[in-house]
PDB file of C-alpha atoms in Angstrom:
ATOM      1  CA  UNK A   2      15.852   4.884  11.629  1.00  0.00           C
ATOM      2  CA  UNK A   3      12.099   4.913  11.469  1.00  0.00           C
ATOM      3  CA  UNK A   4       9.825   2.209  12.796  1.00  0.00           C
ATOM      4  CA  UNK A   5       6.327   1.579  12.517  1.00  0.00           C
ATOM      5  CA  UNK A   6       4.021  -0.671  14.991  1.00  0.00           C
ATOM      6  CA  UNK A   7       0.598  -1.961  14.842  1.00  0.00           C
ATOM      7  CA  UNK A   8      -1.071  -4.424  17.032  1.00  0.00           C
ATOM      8  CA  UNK A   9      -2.322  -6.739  17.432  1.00  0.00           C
ATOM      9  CA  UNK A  10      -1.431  -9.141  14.923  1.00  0.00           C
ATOM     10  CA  UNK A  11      -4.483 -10.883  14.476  1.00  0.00           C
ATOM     11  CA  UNK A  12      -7.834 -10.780  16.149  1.00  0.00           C
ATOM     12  CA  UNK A  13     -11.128 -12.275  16.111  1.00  0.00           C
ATOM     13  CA  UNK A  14     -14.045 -10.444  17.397  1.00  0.00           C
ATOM     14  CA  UNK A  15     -17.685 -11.084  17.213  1.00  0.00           C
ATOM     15  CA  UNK A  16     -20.335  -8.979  15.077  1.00  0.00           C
ATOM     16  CA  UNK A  17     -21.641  -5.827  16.693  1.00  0.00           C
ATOM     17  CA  UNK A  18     -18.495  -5.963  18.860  1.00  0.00           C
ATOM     18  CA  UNK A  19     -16.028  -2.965  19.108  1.00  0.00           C
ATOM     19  CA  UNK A  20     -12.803  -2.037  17.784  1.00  0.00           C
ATOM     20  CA  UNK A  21      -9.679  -0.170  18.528  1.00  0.00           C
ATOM     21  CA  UNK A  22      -6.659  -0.664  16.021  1.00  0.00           C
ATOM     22  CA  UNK A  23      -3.483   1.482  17.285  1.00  0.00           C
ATOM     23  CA  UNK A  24      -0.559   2.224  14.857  1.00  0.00           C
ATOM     24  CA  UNK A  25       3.030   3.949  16.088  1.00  0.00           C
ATOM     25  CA  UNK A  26       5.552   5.450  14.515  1.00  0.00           C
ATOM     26  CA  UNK A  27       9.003   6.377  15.493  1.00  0.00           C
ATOM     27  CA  UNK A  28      12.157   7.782  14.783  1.00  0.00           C
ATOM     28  CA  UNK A  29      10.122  10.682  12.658  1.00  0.00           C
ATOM     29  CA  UNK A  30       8.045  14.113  13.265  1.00  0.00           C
ATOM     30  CA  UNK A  31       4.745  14.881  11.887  1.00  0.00           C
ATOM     31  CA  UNK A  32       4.357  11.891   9.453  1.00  0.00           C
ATOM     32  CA  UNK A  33       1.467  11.287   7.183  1.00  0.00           C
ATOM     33  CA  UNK A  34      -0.511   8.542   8.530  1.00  0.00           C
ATOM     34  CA  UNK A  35      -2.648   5.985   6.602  1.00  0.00           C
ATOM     35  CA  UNK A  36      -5.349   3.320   6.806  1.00  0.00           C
ATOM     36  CA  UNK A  37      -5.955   0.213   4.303  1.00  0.00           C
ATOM     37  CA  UNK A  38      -7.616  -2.540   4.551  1.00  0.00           C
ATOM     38  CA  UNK A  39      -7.335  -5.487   2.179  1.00  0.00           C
ATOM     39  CA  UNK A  40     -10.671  -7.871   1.639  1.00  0.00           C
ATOM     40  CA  UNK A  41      -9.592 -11.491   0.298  1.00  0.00           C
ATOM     41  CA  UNK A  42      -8.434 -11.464  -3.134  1.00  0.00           C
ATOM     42  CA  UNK A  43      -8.887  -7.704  -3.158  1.00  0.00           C
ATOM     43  CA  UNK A  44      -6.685  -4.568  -3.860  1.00  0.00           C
ATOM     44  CA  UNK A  45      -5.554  -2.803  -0.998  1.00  0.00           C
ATOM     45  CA  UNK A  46      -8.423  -0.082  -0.249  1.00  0.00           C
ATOM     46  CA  UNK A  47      -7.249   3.298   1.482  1.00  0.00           C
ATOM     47  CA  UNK A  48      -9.778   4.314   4.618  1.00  0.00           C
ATOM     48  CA  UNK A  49      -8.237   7.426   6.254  1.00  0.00           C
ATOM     49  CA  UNK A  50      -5.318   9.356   6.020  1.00  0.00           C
ATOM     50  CA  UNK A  51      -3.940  12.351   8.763  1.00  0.00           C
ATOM     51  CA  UNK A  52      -1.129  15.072   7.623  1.00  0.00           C
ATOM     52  CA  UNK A  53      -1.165  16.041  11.264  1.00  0.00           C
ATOM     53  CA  UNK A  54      -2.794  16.001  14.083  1.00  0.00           C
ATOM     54  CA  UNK A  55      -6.208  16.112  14.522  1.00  0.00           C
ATOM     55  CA  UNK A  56      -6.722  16.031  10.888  1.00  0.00           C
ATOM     56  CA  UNK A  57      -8.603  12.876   9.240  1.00  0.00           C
ATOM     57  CA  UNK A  58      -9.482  12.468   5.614  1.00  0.00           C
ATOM     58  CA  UNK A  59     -11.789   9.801   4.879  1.00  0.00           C
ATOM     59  CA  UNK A  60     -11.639   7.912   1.628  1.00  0.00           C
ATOM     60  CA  UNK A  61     -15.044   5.799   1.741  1.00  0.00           C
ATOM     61  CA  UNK A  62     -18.009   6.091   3.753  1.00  0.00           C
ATOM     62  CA  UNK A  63     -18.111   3.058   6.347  1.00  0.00           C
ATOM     63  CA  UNK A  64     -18.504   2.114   9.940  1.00  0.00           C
ATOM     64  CA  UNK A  65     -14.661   2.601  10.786  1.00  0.00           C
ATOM     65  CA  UNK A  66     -13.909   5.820  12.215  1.00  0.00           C
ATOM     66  CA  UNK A  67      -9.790   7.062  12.881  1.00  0.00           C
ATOM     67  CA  UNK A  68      -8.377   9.432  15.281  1.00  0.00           C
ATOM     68  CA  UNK A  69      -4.942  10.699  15.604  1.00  0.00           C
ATOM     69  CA  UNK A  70      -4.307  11.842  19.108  1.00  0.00           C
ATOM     70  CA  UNK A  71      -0.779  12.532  19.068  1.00  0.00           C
ATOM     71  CA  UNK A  72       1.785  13.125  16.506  1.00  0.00           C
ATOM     72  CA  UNK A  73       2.863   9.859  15.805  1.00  0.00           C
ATOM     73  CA  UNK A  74      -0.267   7.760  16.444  1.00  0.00           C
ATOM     74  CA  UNK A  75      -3.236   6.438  14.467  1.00  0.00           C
ATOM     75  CA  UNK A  76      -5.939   4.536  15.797  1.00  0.00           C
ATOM     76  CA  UNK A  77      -8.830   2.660  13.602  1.00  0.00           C
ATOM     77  CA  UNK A  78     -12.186   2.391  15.689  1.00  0.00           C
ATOM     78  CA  UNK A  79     -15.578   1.134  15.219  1.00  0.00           C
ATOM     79  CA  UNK A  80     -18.117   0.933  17.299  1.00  0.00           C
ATOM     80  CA  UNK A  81     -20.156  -2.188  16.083  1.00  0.00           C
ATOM     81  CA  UNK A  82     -18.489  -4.652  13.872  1.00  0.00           C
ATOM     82  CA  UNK A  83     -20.295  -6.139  10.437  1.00  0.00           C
ATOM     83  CA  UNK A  84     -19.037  -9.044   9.080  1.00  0.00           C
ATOM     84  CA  UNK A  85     -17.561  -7.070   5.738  1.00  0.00           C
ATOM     85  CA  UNK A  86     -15.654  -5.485   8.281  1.00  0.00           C
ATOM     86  CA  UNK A  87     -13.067  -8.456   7.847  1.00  0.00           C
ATOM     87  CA  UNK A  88      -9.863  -8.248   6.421  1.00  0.00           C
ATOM     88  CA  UNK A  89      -6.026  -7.334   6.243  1.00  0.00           C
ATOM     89  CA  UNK A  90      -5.457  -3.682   8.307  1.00  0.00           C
ATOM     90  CA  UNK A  91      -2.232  -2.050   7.143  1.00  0.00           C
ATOM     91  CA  UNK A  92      -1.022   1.305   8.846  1.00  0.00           C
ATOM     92  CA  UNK A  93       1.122   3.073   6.537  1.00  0.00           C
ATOM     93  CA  UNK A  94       3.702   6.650   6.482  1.00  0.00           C
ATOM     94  CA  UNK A  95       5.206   8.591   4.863  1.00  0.00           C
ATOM     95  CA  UNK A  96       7.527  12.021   5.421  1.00  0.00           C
ATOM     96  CA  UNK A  97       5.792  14.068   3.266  1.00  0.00           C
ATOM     97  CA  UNK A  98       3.326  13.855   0.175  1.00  0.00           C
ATOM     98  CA  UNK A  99       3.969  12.117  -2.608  1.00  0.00           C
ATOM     99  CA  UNK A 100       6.904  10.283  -0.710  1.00  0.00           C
ATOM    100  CA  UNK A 101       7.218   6.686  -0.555  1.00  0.00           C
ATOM    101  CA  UNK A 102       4.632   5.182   1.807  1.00  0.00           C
ATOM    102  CA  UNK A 103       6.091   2.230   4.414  1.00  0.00           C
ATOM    103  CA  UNK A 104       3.841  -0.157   6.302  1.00  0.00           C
ATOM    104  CA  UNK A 105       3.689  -2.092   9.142  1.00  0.00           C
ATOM    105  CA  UNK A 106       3.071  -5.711   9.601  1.00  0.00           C
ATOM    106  CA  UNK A 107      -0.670  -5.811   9.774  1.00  0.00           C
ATOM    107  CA  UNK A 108      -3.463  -6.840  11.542  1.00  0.00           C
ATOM    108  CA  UNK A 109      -5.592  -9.775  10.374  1.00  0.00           C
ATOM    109  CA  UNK A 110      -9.439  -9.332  11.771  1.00  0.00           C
ATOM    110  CA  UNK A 111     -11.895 -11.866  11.296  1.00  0.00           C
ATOM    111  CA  UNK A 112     -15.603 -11.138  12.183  1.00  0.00           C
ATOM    112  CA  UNK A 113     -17.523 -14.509  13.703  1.00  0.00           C
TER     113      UNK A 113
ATOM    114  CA  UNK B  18     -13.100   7.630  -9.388  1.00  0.00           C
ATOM    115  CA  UNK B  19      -9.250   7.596 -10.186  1.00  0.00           C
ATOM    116  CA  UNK B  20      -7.940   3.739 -11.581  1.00  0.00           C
ATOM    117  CA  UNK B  21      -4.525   1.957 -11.489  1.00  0.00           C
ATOM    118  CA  UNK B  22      -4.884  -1.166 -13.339  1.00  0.00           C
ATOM    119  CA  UNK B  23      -2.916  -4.071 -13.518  1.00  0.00           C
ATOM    120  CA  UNK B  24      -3.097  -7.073 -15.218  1.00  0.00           C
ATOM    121  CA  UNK B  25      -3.849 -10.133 -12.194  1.00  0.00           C
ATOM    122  CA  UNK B  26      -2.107 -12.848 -13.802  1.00  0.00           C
ATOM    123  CA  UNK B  27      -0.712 -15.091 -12.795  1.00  0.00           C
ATOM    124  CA  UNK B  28       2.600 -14.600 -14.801  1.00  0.00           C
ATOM    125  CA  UNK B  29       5.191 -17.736 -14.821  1.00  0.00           C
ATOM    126  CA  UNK B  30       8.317 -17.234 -15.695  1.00  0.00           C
ATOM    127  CA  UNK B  31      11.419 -20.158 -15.444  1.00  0.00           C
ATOM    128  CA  UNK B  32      14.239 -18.936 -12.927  1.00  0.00           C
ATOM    129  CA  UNK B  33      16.537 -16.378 -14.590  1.00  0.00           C
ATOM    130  CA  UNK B  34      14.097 -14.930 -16.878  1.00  0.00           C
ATOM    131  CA  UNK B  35      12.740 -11.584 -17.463  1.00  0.00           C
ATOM    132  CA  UNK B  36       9.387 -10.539 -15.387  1.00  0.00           C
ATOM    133  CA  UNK B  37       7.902  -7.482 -17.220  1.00  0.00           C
ATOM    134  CA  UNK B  38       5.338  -6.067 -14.806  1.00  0.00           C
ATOM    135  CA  UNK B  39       2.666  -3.391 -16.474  1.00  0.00           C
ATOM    136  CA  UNK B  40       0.119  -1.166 -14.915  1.00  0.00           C
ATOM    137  CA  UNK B  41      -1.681   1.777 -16.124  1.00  0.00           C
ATOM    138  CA  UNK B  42      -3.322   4.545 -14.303  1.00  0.00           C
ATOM    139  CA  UNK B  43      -5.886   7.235 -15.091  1.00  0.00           C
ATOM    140  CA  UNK B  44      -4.652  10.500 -13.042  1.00  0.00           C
ATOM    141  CA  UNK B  45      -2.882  12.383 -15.685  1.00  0.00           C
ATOM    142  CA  UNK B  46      -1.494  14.908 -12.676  1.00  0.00           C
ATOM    143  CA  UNK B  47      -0.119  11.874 -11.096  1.00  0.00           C
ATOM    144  CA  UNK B  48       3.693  13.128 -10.131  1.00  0.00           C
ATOM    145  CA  UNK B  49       4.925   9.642  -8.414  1.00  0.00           C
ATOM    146  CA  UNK B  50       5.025   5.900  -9.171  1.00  0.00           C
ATOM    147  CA  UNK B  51       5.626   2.979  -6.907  1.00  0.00           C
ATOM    148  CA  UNK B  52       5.827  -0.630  -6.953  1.00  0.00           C
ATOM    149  CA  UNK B  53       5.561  -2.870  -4.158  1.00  0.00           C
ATOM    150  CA  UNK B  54       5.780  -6.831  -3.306  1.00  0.00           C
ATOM    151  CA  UNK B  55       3.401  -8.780  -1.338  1.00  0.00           C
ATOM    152  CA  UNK B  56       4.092 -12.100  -0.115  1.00  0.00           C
ATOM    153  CA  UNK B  57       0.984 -13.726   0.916  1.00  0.00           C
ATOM    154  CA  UNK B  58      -0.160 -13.286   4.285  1.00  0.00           C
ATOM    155  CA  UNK B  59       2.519 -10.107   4.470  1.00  0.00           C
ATOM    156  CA  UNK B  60       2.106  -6.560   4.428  1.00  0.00           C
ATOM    157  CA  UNK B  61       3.311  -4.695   0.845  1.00  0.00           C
ATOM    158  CA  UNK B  62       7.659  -3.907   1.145  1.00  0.00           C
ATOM    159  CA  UNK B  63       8.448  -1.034  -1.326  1.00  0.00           C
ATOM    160  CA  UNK B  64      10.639  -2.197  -3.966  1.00  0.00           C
ATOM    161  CA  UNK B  65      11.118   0.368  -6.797  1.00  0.00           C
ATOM    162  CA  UNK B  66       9.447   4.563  -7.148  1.00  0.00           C
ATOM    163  CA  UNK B  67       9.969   6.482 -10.466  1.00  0.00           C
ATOM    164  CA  UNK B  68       9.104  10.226 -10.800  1.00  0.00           C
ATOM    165  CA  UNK B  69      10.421  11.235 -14.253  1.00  0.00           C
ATOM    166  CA  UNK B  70      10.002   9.604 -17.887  1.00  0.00           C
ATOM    167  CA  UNK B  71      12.310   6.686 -18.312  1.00  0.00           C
ATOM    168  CA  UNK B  72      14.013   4.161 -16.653  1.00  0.00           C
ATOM    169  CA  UNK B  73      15.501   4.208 -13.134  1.00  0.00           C
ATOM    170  CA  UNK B  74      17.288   0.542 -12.323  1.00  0.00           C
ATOM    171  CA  UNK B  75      18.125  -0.595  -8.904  1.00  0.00           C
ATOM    172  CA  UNK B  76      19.766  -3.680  -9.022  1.00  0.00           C
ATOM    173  CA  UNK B  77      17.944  -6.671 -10.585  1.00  0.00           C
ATOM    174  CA  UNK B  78      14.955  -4.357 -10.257  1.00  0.00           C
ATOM    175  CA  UNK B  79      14.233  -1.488 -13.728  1.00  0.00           C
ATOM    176  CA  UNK B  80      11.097   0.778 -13.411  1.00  0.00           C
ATOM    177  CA  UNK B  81      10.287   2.437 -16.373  1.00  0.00           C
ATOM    178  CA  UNK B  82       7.636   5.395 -16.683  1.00  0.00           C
ATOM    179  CA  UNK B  83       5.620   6.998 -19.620  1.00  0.00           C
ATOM    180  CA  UNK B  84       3.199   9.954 -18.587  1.00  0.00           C
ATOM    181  CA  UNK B  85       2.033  10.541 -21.792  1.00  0.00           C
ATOM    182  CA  UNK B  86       0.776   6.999 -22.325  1.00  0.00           C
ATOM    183  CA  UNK B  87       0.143   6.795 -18.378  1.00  0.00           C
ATOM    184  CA  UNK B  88       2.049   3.887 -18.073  1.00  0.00           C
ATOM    185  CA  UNK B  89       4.321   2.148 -15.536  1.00  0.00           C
ATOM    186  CA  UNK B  90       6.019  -0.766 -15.913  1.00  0.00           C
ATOM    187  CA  UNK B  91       8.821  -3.099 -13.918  1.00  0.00           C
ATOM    188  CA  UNK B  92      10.799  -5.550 -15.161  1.00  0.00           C
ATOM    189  CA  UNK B  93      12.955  -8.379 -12.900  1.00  0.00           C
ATOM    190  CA  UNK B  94      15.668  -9.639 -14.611  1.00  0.00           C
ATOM    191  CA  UNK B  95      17.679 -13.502 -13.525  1.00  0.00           C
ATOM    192  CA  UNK B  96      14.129 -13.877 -11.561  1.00  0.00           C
ATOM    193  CA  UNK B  97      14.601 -16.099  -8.541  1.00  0.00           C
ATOM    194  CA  UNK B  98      12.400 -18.196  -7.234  1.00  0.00           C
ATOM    195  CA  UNK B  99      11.939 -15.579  -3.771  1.00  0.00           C
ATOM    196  CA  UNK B 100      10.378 -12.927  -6.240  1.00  0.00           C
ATOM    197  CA  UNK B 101       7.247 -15.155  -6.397  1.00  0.00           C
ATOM    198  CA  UNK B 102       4.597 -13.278  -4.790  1.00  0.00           C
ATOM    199  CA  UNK B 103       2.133 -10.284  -5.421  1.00  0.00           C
ATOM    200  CA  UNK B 104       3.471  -6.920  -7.155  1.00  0.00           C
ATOM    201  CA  UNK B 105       0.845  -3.821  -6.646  1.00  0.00           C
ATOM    202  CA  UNK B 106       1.723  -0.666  -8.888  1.00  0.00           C
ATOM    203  CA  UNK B 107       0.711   2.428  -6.693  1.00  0.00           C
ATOM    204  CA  UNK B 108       0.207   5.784  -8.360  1.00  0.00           C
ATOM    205  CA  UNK B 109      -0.858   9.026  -5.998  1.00  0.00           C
ATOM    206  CA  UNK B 110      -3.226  11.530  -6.813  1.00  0.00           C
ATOM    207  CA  UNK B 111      -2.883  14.699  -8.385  1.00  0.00           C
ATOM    208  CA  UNK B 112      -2.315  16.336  -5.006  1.00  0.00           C
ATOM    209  CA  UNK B 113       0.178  13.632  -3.444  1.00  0.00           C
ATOM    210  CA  UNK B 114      -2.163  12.707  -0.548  1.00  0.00           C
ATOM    211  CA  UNK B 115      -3.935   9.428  -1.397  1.00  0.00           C
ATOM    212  CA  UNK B 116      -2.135   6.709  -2.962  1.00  0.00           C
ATOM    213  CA  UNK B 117      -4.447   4.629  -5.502  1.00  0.00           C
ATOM    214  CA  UNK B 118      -3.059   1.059  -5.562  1.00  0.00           C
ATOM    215  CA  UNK B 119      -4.264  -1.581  -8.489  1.00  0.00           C
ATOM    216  CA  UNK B 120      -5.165  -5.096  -7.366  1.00  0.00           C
ATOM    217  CA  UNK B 121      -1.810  -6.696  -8.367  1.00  0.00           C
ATOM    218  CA  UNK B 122      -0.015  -8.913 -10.349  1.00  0.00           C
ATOM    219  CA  UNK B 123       1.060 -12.512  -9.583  1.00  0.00           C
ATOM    220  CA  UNK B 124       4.240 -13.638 -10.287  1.00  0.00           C
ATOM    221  CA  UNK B 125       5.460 -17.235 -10.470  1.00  0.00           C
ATOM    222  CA  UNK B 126       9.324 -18.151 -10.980  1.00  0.00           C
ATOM    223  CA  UNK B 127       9.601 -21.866 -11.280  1.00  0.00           C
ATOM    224  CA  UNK B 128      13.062 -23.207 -10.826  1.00  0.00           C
TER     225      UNK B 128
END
């Protein structure tokens, strides 16, 4: 069956620090990958997505940037935190478009 | 800017009632329908997807779907008390990349 990992769980980093989110999958091949975040009280807002390798779509102009080095990994960067960078970080896939999208557990960042 | 809108609530319902759930989204090419629960402080746990007019029941769980009004709805029947939480309707765009979530309903089931 398919798994999905993302760590760490929670973090607290200072602003103008870095950042390095990492999101695996398993027991699949050449998932679409996906980046929300969710702001307090918010909606869940979509940030990147990747139907392969390489390949990065990004929904809203931002500080974050994503990679996708290898099949089955995402990872969420930013070079200098803000503090509206805070918030709920979900990875998400999915086997193919329009499929149903499964997430993992989340990371919860606060900015200080 | 594509919408899925949902009512925030909160909605109470007493324990074994019927929770009717309604969002509505703008994407007329929209070709799949989703809903998902949040309990607070968790990530979103797919519950229910639709793809064709109608009804599709799983369980105590019924989605129902009407493209032509571009409307999605779910309805929880006996509600328990552990279906309190947060219940986003997620629609994808025309070309089944991005999928547009609304903000959520709250449901309450008091026992």
């Amino acid at each position: 069956s398919q798994t999905i990992h993302q760590w760490p769980a929670t973090l607290v980093q200072p602003v103008g620090s870095p950042l390095s989110l990492e999101c695996t999958v398993e027991g699949t091949s050449n998932p679409n990958l996906y980046w929300y975040r969710q702001a307090a009280g918010r909606g869940l807002q979509l940030l990147f997505y990747s139907v392969g390798i390489g390949q990065i779509s990004s929904e809203v102009p931002q500080n974050l940037s994503a990679s996708r080095p290898q099949d089955r990994q995402f990872i969420l960067s930013s070079k200098k935190l803000l503090l509206s960078d805070s918030g709920f970080y979900l990875c998400a896939w999915t086997a193919a478009n329009n499929q149903p999208q499964h997430f993992g557990d989340g990371t919860r960042l606060s900015i200080l | 800017q594509k919408e899925v809108e949902q009512n925030s609530g909160p909605l109470s319902v007493p324990e074994g009632a019927i929770a009717s759930l309604n969002c509505t989204y703008s994407d007329r090419g929209s070709q799949s329908f989703f809903w998902y629960r949040q309990y607070s402080g968790k990530s979103p746990e797919l519950i229910m997807f639709i793809y064709s007019n109608g009804d599709k029941e799983d369980g105590r769980f019924t989605a129902q779907l009407n493209k032509a009004s571009q409307y999605v709805s779910l309805l929880i029947r006996d509600s328990q008390p552990s279906d309190s939480a947060t219940y986003l309707c997620a629609v994808y765009n025309q070309a089944g990349t991005a999928l547009i979530f609304g903000k959520g309903t709250t449901l309450s089931v008091s026992s």
